Amino acid sequence: MRKLGRIVAGASALVLAGTLGACSADDGVPTLTWYINPDDGGQAEIAASCTEAADGAYRIETSLLPRDAASQREQLARRLAASDRSLDIMSLDPPFIPELAEPGFLAPVPDDLQNTDGIVEGAVQSASWNGELVTVPFWANTQLLWYRKSVAEAAGLDMTQPVTWDQIMQAAEDQNKQLGVQGALAESLTVWINALVASGGGKILEDPEAKPDEMQLGLESDAGKKAAEIIGRIGSSGLGGAGLPTADENASMNLFQGDNGSFMVNWPFVYPAMQGAAPDVVEDLGWAVYPRVDAGTPAAPPVGGINLGVGAYSEHVDLAWQAVQCIVTPENQAQYFVTNGNPPSNLAAYDDAEVTEKFPMADTIAESLQLGAPRPQTPYYNEISIGLQRTWHPPNAVNPDTTPQSSTDFILAVLRGERLL
Amino acid sequence: MTDTTVTRATRREEPEAPKKKRRSDRARAEARLGWMLAGPAFGIMLLVTLYPIVQALWDSLFSLRLTAPDDREFIWFRNYQVILGDPAFWQSMGVTLFITVVTVLLELIIGFGFALVMHRAIKKLRGFARTAILVPYGIITVVSAFAFFYAFDINSGGYVNSWLSWIPGFDENLNWFAYQGTSLTVIILSEVWKTTPFISLLLLSGLAQVPGDLEEAAKVDGATGWEVLRRVILPNMKAAIMVAVLFRTLEAFRIFDNIFIMTAGANDTEALSLLAYNTSIGRLEIGLGSAISVLLFLSVLIIAGIFIKGFKVDLSAGKNS
């Protein structure tokens, strides 16, 4: 009997301890879950500092999303479609925002966060849908033209002036060098096509807000044909190297670091990466705004980054927006740039002394972001992007006379539900 | 030891004789207890397997996109019409069948060789031979797919090209994952490497069933090794071969991981399961994706039906009927 009593007492103590433990964790402070894309720990640091700054109003916990943007979209879309209440704050890749905004999965952005003064143009466009800001720009990314000073010099190119694709292709060809571009069947190929078409004065999608049945593509234009000509030439001439059909951003960087490197279009992450891997290349490294298609038309560099949205089914929408306000301060953006290499969307952050010291190309990044051309903002972006990849791959098979036409026919048939993707 | 074997053997024969007799109260109580114990698990299994199939069948009749829930529309069999009329589906079907036939054939030949090695290996080496042959099967498919990808991918320092550079005419810059033929070669290689042990294990059990006296009798009658294999060993392990081929065919037909990791369907290497995944999960087109899954399921049923009926193999008996 005494033994039984001891067991009961022990069990009660355990239950009590469990309850007390739960009390200490659940101190009445609402917990906001921030679904973040993988980084070098910068978002977790910001979450901690904003939790501290909130002084007990809320606590931010981070939850990691998959590595690639497409998988992030899949997980978020599935959770939102199931009215998941745990989605308080979300780090969102810009091209997929309209798809989540259209069915009402995102909570409206409050008035005090609608002010876009000082935020780079490309980021504002990518954060909007139907002419309204539906997410808040956090950091903005853009591709630059990276070059070997020695190669550009040997080709007689003045890199202080804008250069064209024809010029860099010719320079690489003349010196038996290769170009770092992304030709893999992946989102990076869409990024490249979009930049080329936009820089040629065209648009992939004429009216992004149109219904799928009424959509019109702008690929069968001079801009679309010129884009196909550039990709086809790089693919068939061997300028992109043997690895081009499977080359992603890292592969381009490896090619650029190698003996045959000349020019490369890539995101700024390559700078800190090359500093560690190839310091001798960094000594010969130059950077400029993305190449133009026509000498007389401005470049339209790719724009990426991350915007912050709040889930429509969150139990703490107001607190989540307060937290977003804290996360996107220029100070946090500058800190995030310095520690994680992701450029700010707020121009004020570029004045930070540490930023300019660590990223000497910060001004070029800011200039590029102002010129940037976002990918088509439509709820059907995924179909358009994968449709482009299917029809413009491999690069050596891209033909200006046939690819834009077949690509248009295929994508429109997919959008009408007549073809599989 | 011998007693136990005899008892088990006797019990196995029991159902034939006492079937017509009225069961005793104890036997009925035991049967009831058996149902009470196994019934819930049986019910749950039925729910777990049937529910998704019925749900997929129902969803396949809708035009339904996860991110456009308000546009849900009942469209009868239009999804099937679109799929069956699309060259992309037949392309995927062709790739899937090609991979299935080639991998199963290769695995059957290599697997039989391995089974013979395991069967005939001298006692001291038997354990080692079996372990060595079975190791690849213990590796997760995704892991082996990554291993093959990194071995062949020239962008991330693949080393296979340098191994093959001595072959006259071989281009050391060959990008294996840039063309359909070479991509499929690597995919099939990795599949064969990973699952041949499985087939060899099943064939080994078949080899063990071949009566030794028959082999000896054939040898005494002057049969050559090849004749013993063709006339004695193979006919006696027909059931084991059929079970191995059926299992592997069904598994190979659902191939996903290797292609997903190595090419993601580029260069026309998309198999049916990847097409279903890309449509349901990638495009969030639940209706269309469910219809592809249903067609995939039907294909698997047809293959199983052809094997069981066509080759007259009674799987429950484990021998030719």
Short mmCIF file of C-alpha atoms in Angstrom, two decimals, chain A residues 162-167 196-197 199-202 222-223 226 230 291-299:
data_model
loop_
_atom_site.label_atom_id
_atom_site.label_comp_id
_atom_site.label_asym_id
_atom_site.label_seq_id
_atom_site.Cartn_x
_atom_site.Cartn_y
_atom_site.Cartn_z
CA PRO A 162 27.25 49.94 -70.45
CA VAL A 163 28.16 46.84 -72.48
CA THR A 164 25.96 44.66 -74.65
CA TRP A 165 25.58 40.87 -74.88
CA ASP A 166 27.07 40.98 -78.37
CA GLN A 167 30.16 42.70 -77.02
CA LEU A 196 16.85 39.42 -72.12
CA VAL A 197 13.30 39.99 -73.33
CA SER A 199 16.09 44.54 -71.96
CA GLY A 200 15.13 44.19 -75.63
CA GLY A 201 12.10 46.34 -74.87
CA GLY A 202 9.60 43.46 -74.73
CA ASP A 222 11.77 41.37 -81.94
CA ALA A 223 12.73 41.30 -78.25
CA LYS A 226 16.73 38.59 -80.03
CA ILE A 230 21.56 35.27 -77.75
CA PRO A 291 24.56 43.66 -70.02
CA ARG A 292 22.18 45.32 -72.48
CA VAL A 293 20.59 43.63 -75.44
CA ASP A 294 20.69 46.76 -77.61
CA ALA A 295 23.24 49.49 -77.10
CA GLY A 296 20.48 52.11 -77.12
CA THR A 297 18.11 50.42 -74.67
CA PRO A 298 18.78 50.24 -70.93
CA ALA A 299 19.52 46.92 -69.26
#
